[in-house]
Amino acid sequence: MECDFDRYIDRRGTACAKWDRYPEGALPMWVADMDFPAPEPVIRALRERVEQGIFGYPIEPPEMRGVVIERLERLYGWQVSPEALFFIPGVVCGFNLACHMVVDRSQPDSGGALLQTPVYYPMLDAPSNAGLRNDEMILTRLDDGRYVVDMERMAATIRPDTRLFMLCNPHNPVGRVYRRDELEAMAELCLRHDLLICSDEIHGELIMPGHTHIPIATLSPEVAARTVTLIAPSKTFNIAGLHFSVAIIEDEALRRRFRQAFQGLVSSVDIMGYTAALAAYREGDPWLRELIGYLDDNLGFLQRFVAERLPGLAMSPVEGTYLAWLDCREAGFGPDAPRGNPHTFFLREAQVVLNDGAHFGGGGEGFVRLNVGCCRAMLTEALERMERALIEAA
């Protein structure tokens, strides 16, 4: 086995955002940061780099573009040119740059960016950071807990001056991996309304069995010509603290606009980011295959626990990511419900730290997000604490 995923690792006192922001005794099941060691080849490559002992200004490793291009071809049949790749410190940086690149500074009103909520909360801030308006639509939640895009609602949300569609696929926090027909319908609307597409696909390699990730830029040359795709090894190989991401932009004119937005505002990738990314993409796949199996088992365990032992809670099916979206409204949680905010309740009564669904925008009130990227014992302990809290409060 590449990694013992059942091993508990004590991360307290390591300046860790996930563990050290809350008091000792609280179980952090919130931020998208797994409690597993990175693949051994990544650790080895970093150790060798550190042992050199010199940390000057880096340049891009000469083999970096070829490694990324080969991976895109192998995973998705996606052929991109070397010049289509921009290496940047993070995906959040990337979608902020995409917002800046569509703004016309000569106009008093910069227009809007279309978002589908509930959605990864830094995406909600990116339009206003660039002076854009948030044009938000709420995803439709079906009776089985699965979310879909209401295409009539999407069309009605687009205004004459909407400039950008910010897609999250696989979707964080609702766990959808959109099918080809769904992506085609969204892309067709963007083509019709002349919208740029910024697609956050950071979880694109964390796909559960039975599902397939399709980068929206692979649908057609016309879609590719208006798409900025953002990927990274950070979530996949648990190296989020080593900042490395890739913006894939196939259209030359679009690349110029992105480069203009980039200049003077964004630093380059650092030595360790390049080192970790190269090792992960070259040698991390055996570890990743084992990880997917472990996460899928954790998600199945969670699904059963919620259904059998957490009364009033319901879990959306997770097709991709390692993040579960829990509906707590039937248990008496929500803005005007007797138990109030479920995040606050479980933190106070169970010492379990979850993400507050309200932070993900419209449709998130009364929900929490739970990270299953941890050993089974820790997941079990958190769920049993939540169960006891619900029973005692009944």
mmCIF file of C-alpha atoms in Angstrom, residues 114 116 149-152 154-156 158 165 167 179-197 216-217 219-224 226-227:
data_model
loop_
_atom_site.group_PDB
_atom_site.id
_atom_site.type_symbol
_atom_site.label_atom_id
_atom_site.label_comp_id
_atom_site.label_asym_id
_atom_site.label_seq_id
_atom_site.Cartn_x
_atom_site.Cartn_y
_atom_site.Cartn_z
ATOM 1 C CA LEU A 114 -23.012 34.473 -13.378
ATOM 2 C CA GLN A 116 -24.621 28.953 -9.431
ATOM 3 C CA VAL A 149 -29.069 23.264 -13.239
ATOM 4 C CA ASP A 150 -32.455 24.694 -14.203
ATOM 5 C CA MET A 151 -31.603 25.897 -17.705
ATOM 6 C CA GLU A 152 -34.593 28.258 -17.885
ATOM 7 C CA MET A 154 -29.926 30.114 -15.923
ATOM 8 C CA ALA A 155 -31.088 31.832 -19.105
ATOM 9 C CA ALA A 156 -33.284 34.221 -17.115
ATOM 10 C CA ILE A 158 -28.143 36.270 -17.650
ATOM 11 C CA PHE A 165 -19.948 32.479 -16.312
ATOM 12 C CA LEU A 167 -18.565 27.228 -13.401
ATOM 13 C CA ARG A 179 -22.700 15.051 -17.496
ATOM 14 C CA ARG A 180 -21.837 15.948 -21.065
ATOM 15 C CA ASP A 181 -25.408 16.943 -21.930
ATOM 16 C CA GLU A 182 -25.563 19.279 -18.924
ATOM 17 C CA LEU A 183 -22.264 20.910 -19.855
ATOM 18 C CA GLU A 184 -23.368 21.258 -23.480
ATOM 19 C CA ALA A 185 -26.568 23.040 -22.438
ATOM 20 C CA MET A 186 -24.641 25.487 -20.232
ATOM 21 C CA ALA A 187 -21.994 26.057 -22.913
ATOM 22 C CA GLU A 188 -24.648 26.728 -25.552
ATOM 23 C CA LEU A 189 -26.118 29.504 -23.397
ATOM 24 C CA CYS A 190 -22.668 31.021 -22.976
ATOM 25 C CA LEU A 191 -22.073 30.945 -26.736
ATOM 26 C CA ARG A 192 -25.461 32.519 -27.396
ATOM 27 C CA HIS A 193 -24.866 35.350 -24.920
ATOM 28 C CA ASP A 194 -21.157 35.823 -25.671
ATOM 29 C CA LEU A 195 -20.043 34.938 -22.135
ATOM 30 C CA LEU A 196 -16.518 34.040 -21.174
ATOM 31 C CA ILE A 197 -16.373 30.803 -19.157
ATOM 32 C CA ILE A 216 -16.009 21.963 -20.473
ATOM 33 C CA ALA A 217 -13.315 23.267 -22.844
ATOM 34 C CA LEU A 219 -16.770 20.115 -25.822
ATOM 35 C CA SER A 220 -15.871 22.019 -28.997
ATOM 36 C CA PRO A 221 -13.322 24.474 -30.409
ATOM 37 C CA GLU A 222 -15.907 27.249 -30.043
ATOM 38 C CA VAL A 223 -16.277 26.564 -26.311
ATOM 39 C CA ALA A 224 -12.506 26.199 -25.838
ATOM 40 C CA ARG A 226 -13.879 31.355 -24.649
ATOM 41 C CA THR A 227 -12.819 29.229 -21.669
#
